[in-house]
Coordinates of C-alpha atoms in Angstrom, one line a residue:
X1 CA 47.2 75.5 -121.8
X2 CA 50.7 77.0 -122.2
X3 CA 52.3 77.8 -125.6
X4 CA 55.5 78.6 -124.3
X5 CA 58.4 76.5 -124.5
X6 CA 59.0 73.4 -122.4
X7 CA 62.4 73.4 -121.1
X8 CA 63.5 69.4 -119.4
X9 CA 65.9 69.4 -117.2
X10 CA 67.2 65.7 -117.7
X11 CA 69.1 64.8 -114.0
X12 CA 66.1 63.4 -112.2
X13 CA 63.4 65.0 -113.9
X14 CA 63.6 63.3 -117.9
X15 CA 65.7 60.9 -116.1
X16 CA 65.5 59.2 -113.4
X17 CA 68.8 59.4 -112.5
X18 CA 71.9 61.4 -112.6
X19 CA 74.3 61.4 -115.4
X20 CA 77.7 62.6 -113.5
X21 CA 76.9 59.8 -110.6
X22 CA 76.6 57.2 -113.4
X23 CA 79.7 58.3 -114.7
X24 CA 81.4 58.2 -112.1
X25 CA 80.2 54.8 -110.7
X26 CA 80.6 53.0 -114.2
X27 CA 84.5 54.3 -114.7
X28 CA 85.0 52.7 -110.9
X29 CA 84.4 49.7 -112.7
X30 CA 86.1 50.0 -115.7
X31 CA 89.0 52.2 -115.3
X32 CA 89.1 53.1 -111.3
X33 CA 92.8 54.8 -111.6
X34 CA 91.6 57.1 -114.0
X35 CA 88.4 58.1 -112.3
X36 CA 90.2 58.3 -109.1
X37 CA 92.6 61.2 -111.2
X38 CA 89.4 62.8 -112.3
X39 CA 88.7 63.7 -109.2
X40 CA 91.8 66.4 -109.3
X41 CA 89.2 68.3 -111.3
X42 CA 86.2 68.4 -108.7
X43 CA 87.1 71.8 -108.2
X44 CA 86.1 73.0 -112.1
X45 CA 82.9 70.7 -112.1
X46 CA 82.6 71.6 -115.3
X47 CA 85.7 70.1 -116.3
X48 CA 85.3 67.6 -113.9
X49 CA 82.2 66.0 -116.1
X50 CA 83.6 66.5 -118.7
X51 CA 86.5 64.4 -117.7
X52 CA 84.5 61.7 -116.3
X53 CA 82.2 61.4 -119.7
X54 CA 84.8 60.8 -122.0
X55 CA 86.1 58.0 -119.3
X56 CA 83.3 56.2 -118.8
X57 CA 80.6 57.2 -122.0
X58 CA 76.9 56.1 -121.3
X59 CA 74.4 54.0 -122.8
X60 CA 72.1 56.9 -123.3
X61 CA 69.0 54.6 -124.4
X62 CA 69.3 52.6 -121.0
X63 CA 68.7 55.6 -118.8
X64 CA 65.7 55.0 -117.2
X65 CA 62.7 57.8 -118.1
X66 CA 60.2 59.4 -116.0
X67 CA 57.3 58.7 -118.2
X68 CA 55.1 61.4 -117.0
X69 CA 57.7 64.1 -118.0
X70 CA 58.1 62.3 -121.4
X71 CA 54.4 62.1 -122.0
X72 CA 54.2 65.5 -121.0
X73 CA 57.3 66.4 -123.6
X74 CA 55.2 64.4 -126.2
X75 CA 52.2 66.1 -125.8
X76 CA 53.6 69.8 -125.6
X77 CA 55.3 68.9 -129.4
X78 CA 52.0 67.5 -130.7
X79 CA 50.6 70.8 -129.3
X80 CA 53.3 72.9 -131.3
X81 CA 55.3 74.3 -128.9
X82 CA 58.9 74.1 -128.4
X83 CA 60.7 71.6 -126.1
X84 CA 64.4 71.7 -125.4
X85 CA 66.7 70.6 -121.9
X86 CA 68.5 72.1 -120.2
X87 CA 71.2 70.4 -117.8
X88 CA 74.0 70.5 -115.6
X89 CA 75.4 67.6 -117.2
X90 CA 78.1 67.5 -120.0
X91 CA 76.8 68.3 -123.9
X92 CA 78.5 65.2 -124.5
X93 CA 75.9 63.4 -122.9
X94 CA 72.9 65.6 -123.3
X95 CA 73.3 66.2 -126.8
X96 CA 72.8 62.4 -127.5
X97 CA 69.9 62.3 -125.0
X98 CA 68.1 65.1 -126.8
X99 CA 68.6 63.4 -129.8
X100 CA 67.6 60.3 -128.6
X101 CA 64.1 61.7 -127.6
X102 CA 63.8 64.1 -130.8
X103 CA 64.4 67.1 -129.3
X104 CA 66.5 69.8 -131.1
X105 CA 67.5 72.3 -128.6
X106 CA 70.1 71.6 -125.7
X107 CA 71.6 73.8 -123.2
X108 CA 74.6 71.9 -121.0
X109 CA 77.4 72.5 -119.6
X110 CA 80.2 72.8 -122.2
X111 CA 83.1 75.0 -122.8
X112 CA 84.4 75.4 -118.9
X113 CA 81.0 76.7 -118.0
X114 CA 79.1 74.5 -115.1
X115 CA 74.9 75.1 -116.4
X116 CA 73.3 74.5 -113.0
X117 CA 71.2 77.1 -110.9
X118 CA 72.2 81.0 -112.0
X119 CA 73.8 80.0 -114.9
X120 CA 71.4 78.2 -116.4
X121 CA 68.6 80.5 -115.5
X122 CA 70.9 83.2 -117.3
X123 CA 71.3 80.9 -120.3
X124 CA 67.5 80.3 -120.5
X125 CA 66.4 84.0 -120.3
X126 CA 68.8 84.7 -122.7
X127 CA 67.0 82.4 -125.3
X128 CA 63.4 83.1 -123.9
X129 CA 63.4 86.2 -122.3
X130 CA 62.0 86.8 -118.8
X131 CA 59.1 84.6 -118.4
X132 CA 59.3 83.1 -121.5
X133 CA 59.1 79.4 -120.8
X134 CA 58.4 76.6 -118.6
X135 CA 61.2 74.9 -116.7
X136 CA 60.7 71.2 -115.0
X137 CA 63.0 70.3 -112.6
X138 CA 63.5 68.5 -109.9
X139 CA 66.3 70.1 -107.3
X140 CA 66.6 72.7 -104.3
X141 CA 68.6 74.6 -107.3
X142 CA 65.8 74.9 -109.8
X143 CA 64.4 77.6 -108.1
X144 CA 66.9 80.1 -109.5
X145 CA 65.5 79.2 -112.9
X146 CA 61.7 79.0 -111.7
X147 CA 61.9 82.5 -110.5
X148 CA 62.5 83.3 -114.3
X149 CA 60.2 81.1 -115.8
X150 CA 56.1 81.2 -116.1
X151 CA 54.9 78.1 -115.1
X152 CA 57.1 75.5 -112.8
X153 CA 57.1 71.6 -113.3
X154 CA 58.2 70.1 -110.2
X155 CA 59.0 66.7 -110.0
X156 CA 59.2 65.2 -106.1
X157 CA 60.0 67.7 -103.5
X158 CA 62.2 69.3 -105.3
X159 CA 63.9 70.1 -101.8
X160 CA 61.5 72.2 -100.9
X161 CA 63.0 74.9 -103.7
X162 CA 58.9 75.4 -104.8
X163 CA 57.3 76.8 -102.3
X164 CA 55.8 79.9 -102.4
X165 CA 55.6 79.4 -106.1
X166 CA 52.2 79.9 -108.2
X167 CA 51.3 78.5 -111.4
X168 CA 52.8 75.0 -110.3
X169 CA 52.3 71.3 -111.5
X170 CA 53.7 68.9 -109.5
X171 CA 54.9 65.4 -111.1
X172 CA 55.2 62.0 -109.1
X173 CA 59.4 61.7 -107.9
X174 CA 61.5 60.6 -105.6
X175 CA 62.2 57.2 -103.8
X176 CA 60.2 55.1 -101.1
X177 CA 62.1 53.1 -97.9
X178 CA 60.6 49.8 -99.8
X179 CA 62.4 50.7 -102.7
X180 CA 66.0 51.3 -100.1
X181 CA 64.8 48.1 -98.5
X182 CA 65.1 46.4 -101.8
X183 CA 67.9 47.5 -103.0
X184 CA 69.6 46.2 -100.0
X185 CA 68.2 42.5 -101.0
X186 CA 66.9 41.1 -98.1
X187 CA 66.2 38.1 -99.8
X188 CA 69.8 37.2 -99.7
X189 CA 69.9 37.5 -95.7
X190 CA 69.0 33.7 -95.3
X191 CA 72.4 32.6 -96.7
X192 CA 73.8 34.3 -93.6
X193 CA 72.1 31.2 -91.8
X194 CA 75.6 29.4 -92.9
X195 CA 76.8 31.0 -90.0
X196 CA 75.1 28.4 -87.4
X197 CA 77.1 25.8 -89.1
X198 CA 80.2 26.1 -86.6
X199 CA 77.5 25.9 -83.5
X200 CA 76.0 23.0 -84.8
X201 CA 78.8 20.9 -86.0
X202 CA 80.4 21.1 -82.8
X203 CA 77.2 20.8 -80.8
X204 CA 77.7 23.8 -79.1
X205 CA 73.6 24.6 -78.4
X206 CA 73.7 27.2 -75.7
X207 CA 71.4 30.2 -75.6
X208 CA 74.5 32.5 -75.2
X209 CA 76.1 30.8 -78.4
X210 CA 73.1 31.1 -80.4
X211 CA 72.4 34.3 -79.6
X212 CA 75.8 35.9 -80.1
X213 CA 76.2 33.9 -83.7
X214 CA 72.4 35.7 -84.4
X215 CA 74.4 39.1 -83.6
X216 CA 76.9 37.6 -86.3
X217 CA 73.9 37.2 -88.6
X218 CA 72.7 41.3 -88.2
X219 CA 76.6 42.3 -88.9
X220 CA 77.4 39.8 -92.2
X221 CA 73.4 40.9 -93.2
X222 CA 74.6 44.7 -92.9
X223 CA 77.4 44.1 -94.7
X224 CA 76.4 42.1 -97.4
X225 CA 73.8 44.5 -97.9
X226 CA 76.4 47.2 -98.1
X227 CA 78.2 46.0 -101.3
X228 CA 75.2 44.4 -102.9
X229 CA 74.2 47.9 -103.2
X230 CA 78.2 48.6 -104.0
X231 CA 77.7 45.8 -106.8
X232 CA 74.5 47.1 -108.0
X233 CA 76.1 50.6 -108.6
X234 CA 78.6 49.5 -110.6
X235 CA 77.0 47.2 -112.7
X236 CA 74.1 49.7 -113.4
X237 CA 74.7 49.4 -117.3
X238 CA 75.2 46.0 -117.1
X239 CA 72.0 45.4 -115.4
X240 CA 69.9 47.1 -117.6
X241 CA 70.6 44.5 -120.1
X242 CA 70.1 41.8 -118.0
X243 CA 66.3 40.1 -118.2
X244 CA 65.8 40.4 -114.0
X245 CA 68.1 42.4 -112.9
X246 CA 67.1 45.3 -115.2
X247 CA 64.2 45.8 -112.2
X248 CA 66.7 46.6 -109.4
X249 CA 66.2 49.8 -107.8
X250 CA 68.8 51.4 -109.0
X251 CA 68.8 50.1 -112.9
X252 CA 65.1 51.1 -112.9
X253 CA 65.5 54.6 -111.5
X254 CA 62.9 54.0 -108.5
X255 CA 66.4 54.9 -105.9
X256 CA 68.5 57.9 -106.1
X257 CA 72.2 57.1 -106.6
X258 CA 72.5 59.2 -103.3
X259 CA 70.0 57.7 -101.4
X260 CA 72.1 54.2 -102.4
X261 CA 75.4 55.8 -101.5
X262 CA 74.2 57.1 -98.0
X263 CA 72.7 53.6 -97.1
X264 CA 75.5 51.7 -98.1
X265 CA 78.0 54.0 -95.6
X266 CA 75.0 53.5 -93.2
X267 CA 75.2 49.4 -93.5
X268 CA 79.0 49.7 -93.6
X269 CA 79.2 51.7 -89.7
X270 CA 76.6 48.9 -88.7
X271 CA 78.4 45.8 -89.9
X272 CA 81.7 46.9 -89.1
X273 CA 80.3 48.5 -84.9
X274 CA 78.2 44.9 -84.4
X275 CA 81.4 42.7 -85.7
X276 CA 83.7 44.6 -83.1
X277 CA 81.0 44.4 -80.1
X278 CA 81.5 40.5 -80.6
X279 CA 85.6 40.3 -81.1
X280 CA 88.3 41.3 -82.7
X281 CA 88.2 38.1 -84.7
X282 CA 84.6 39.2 -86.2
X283 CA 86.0 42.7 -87.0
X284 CA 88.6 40.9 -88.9
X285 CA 86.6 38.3 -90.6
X286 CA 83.7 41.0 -91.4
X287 CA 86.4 43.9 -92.6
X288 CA 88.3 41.0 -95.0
X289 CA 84.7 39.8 -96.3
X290 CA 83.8 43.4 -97.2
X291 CA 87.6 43.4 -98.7
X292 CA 87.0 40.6 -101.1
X293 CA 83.4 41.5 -102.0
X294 CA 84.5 45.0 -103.7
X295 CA 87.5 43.8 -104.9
X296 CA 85.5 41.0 -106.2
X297 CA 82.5 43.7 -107.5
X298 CA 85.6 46.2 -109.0
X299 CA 88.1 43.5 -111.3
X300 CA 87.3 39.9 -109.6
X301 CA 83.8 38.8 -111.2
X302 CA 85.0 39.4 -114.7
X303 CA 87.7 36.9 -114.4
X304 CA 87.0 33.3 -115.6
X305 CA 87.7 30.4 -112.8
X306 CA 88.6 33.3 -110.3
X307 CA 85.4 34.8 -110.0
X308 CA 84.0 31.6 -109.0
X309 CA 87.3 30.7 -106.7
X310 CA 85.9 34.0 -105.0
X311 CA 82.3 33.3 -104.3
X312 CA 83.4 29.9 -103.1
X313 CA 85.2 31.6 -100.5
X314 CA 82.6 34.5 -99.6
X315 CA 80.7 31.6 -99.0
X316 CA 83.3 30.0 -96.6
X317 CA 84.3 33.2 -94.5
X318 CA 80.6 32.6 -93.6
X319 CA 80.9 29.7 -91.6
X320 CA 84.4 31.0 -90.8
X321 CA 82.3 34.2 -89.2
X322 CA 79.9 31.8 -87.4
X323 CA 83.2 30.5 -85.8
X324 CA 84.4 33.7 -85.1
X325 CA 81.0 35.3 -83.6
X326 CA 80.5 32.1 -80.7
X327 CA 83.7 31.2 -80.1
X328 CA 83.6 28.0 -81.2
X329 CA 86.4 26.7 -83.0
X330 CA 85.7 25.6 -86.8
X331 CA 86.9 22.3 -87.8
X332 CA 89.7 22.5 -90.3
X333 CA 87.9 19.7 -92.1
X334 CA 84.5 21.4 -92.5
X335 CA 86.2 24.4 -94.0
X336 CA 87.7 21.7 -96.6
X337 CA 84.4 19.8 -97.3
X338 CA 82.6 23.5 -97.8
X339 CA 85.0 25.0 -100.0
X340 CA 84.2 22.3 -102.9
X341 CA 80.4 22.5 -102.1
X342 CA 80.9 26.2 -103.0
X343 CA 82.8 25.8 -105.8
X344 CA 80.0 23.8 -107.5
X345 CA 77.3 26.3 -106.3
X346 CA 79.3 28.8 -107.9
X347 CA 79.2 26.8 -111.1
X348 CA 75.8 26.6 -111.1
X349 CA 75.3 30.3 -110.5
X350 CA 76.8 30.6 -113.9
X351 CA 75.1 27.7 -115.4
X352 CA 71.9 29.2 -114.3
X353 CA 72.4 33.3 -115.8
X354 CA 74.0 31.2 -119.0
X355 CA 71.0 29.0 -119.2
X356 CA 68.5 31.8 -119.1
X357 CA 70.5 33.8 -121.1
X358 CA 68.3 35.1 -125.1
X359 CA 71.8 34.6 -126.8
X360 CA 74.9 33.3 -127.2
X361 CA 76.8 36.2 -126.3
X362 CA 78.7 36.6 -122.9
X363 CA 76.9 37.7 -119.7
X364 CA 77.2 41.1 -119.4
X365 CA 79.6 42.1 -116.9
X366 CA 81.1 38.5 -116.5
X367 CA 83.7 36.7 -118.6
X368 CA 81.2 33.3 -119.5
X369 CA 79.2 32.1 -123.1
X370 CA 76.9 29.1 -123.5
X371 CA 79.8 27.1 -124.9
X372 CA 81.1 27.0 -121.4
X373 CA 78.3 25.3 -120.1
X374 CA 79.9 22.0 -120.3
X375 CA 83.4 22.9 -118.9
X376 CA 81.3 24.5 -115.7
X377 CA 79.2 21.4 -115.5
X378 CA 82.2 19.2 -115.0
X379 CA 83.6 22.1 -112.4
X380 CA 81.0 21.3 -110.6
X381 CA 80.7 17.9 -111.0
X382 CA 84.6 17.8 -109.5
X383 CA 83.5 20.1 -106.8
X384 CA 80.7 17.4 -105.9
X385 CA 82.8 14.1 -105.9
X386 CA 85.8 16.7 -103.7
X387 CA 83.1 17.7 -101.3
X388 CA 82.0 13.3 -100.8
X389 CA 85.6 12.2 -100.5
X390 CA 86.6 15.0 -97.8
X391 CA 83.2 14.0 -95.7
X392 CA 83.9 10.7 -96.1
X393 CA 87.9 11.3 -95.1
X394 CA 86.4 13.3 -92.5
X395 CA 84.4 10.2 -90.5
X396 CA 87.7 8.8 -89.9
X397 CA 89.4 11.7 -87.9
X398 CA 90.0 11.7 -83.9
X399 CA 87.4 14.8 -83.7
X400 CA 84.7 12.8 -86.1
X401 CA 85.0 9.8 -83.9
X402 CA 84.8 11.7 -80.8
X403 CA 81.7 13.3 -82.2
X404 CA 79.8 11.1 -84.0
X405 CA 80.2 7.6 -82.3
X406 CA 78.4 5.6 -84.7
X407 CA 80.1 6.3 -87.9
X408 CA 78.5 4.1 -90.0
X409 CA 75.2 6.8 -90.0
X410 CA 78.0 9.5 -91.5
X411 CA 78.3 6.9 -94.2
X412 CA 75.0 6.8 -95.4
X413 CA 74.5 10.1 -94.7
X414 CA 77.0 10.8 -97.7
X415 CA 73.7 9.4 -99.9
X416 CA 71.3 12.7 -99.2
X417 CA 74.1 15.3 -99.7
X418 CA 75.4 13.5 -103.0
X419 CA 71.3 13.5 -104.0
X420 CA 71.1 17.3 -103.0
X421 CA 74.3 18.2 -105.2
X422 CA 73.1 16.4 -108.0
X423 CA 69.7 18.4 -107.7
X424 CA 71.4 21.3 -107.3
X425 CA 73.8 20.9 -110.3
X426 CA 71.1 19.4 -112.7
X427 CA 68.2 22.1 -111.8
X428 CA 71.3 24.7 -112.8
X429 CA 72.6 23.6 -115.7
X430 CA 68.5 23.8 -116.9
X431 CA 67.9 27.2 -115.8
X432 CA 65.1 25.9 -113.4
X433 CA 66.4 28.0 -109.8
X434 CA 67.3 31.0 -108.8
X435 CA 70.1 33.1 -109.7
X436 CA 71.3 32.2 -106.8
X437 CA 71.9 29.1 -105.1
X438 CA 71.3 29.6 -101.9
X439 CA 68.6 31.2 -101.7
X440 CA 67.1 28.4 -104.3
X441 CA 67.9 25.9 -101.7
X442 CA 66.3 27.6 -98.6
X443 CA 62.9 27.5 -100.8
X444 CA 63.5 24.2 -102.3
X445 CA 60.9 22.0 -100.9
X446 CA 63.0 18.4 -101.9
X447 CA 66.0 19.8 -101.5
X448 CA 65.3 20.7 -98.2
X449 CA 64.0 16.9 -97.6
X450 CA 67.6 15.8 -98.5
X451 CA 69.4 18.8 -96.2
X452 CA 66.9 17.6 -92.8
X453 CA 67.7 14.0 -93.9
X454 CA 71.4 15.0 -93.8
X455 CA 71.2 16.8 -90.1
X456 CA 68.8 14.2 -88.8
X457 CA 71.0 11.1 -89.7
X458 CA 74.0 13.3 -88.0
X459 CA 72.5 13.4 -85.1
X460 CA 71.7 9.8 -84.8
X461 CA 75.3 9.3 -85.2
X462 CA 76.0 11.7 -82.5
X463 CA 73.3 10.6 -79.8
X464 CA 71.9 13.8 -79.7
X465 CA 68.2 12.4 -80.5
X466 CA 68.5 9.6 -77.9
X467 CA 70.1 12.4 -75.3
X468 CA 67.7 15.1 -75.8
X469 CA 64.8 12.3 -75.5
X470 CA 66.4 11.2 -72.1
X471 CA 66.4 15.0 -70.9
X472 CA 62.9 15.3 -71.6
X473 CA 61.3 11.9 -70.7
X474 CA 64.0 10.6 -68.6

């Protein structure tokens, strides 16, 4: 066993992740002008991370570890040798890392010098001498310091910057595509089935239509998936306090900022090349979602009443997208009876995080307590009652009428949505369903009941039972 010191790198190899990217990424979200002026900088990288440190300061105990290279840090000090790291990063986040994980000696980048590849291997020899440590890394430019040091700890692949090397241990690293696939939240995907609203309200059921609004599906999927991942970026800290969402890929380390960053531009090119194979209209709808999602991920969620205004209308450009994708035209009066569906979905969103919240301080990241549980439970409550009196408003229109002859059945069809909003609203003010809504209701066994209740009694009132029954038995 060694006796030599044990020099860390910390980006990727202590850490799972990188310091500068977490900077950078958590001053977007804060103060986005003054990151954006950072950037002047990139040229001196040195005083580039030092800019973007004292911008946006990390929680050093949230960083996610790699616990083999901690136990292996822990066990070299029991064992009496020296451990210290070395990194590219700024002192004024190393310092506090080393110190946060008792180790006394740092090496960082500091004073206009950038510590990465032959700098560092110059600082390290300096200290040790020529062969007179270990070095774990993680990077392509690690070798230049393994070439100088006795044994090599390489976690991943390191880029392929260890081979040829002897007296190597190599540590688990890196990312897997189930971890990308997560991060991308497929799970949220089925609240892209809004988009079949359109088709179905105006009875539009040809192949051609349903197949070009699934094509609508693959381009809002893409690009939801593109700023969830956007979201989850920004929000990194914010996560990591959160009881759930502290396991998302990118709070927990188990996906490379980079690798995030690259599939997110890859999602973006999909969603934006799919929307324009369907029409200009889709490109449009699909550009101005992607729009109000960032701005809504950058300022927009922290705002009281506006960050729900917003999700109400993400919702909406859904169905608007559905309309977009066939070609059918959406009634003005569905978009008015969804909006005020949304808006209480959105209010039990919040009454959900708030009721699962371990204190009575506000949500990390959004602008809401526990004590405003009871002005969101009559939000939604109005959004409820809004939604009834527009459907029921709605049965009386020239388009209604010419759709659904028998407009008694859209009456009493009134009764399962009012029972499903209720559910909705009561299971969220309890903290019994998913974070979100949506996807609670395309798993919720009853509340489905009440949904196919809804549709079935619609189509009663449209004759489309008693004509599809004639087609087929006629």
């Amino acid at each position: 066993m060694s006796t030599k010191p044990l020099v860390l790198d910390a980006d990727g190899t202590l850490l799972r992740t990188d310091m500068l990217l977490e900077g950078i990424w958590k001053g977007l979200g804060t103060d986005p002008a003054a990151t954006l002026k950072a950037f002047a900088l990139i040229k001196d990288r040195a005083a580039f991370k030092t800019e973007i440190a004292r911008i946006a300061p990390l929680r050093i105990d949230l960083l996610p570890v790699n616990g083999d290279i901690a136990a292996m840090a822990v066990e070299a000090k029991d064992a009496g040798r020296e451990v210290s790291i070395a990194s590219a990063s700024d002192i004024s986040l190393v310092q506090p890392l080393a110190e946060h994980y008792g180790i006394e000696r740092v090496f960082a980048s500091e004073n206009g010098v950038n510590l990465k590849g032959s700098a560092k291997a110059d600082a390290l020899v300096a200290a040790y001498g020529e062969k007179g440590f270990d070095y774990a890394g993680n990077d392509k430019s690690d070798r230049k310091i393994w070439d100088h040091s006795d044994g090599a700890i390489v976690v991943g692949n390191a880029g392929g910057g260890a081979k040829g090397l002897t007296n190597v241990v190599k540590v688990n690293g890196g990312w897997s595509p189930r971890a990308v696939l997560k991060s991308m939240r497929p799970h949220q995907w089925v609240k892209n089935v809004l988009l079949f609203l359109p088709m179905i309200a105006a009875h539009a059921f040809f192949l051609d239509t349903f197949l070009a609004v699934c094509l609508g599906i693959i381009s809002f999927s893409a690009a939801a998936s593109c700023i969830y991942i956007v979201n989850d970026l920004l929000d990194i800290e914010a996560d990591r306090l959160h009881v759930k969402k502290c396991k998302r890929p990118f709070a927990a380390g188990t996906v490379p900022i980079p690798i995030g960053m690259l599939t997110c531009a890859a999602l973006g090119v999909i969603a934006l090349g799919v929307a324009a194979m369907l029409s200009v209209q889709m490109f449009g709808v699909v550009a101005f979602y992607m729009s109000l999602s960032l701005a809504y991920s950058l300022r927009l969620k922290r705002m009281r009443w506006i960050d729900i205004m917003v999700l109400a209308s993400l919702y909406t450009l859904r169905v608007v997208a559905g309309a977009a994708a066939s070609g059918v035209d959406a009634s003005v009066f569905m978009l008015i009876f969804i909006f005020p569906v949304f808006i209480s979905l959105g209010c039990v969103k919040r009454m959900t995080e708030l009721a699962l919240a371990k204190d009575e301080n506000p949500l990390p990241g959004r602008g809401y307590a526990r004590r405003d549980m009871g002005d969101l439970l009559n939000m939604s409550a109005v959004g409820m009652i809004g939604a009834l009196v527009i459907f029921f408003l709605y049965s009386f229109s020239e388009q209604a009428l010419a759709l659904y002859p028998d407009q008694w059945l859209m009456w009493v069809a009134l009764l399962p949505i009012a029972a499903w909003l209720y559910r909705m609203i009561k299971l969220g003010y309890m903290g019994q369903m998913d974070y979100d809504p949506i996807v609670f209701a395309m798993s919720d066994i009853r509340g489905i009941g009440f949904l196919l209740i809804t549709l079935s009694l619609l189509f009663y009132a449209a004759g489309l039972w008693s004509e599809w029954y004639g087609r087929m038995f006629g």
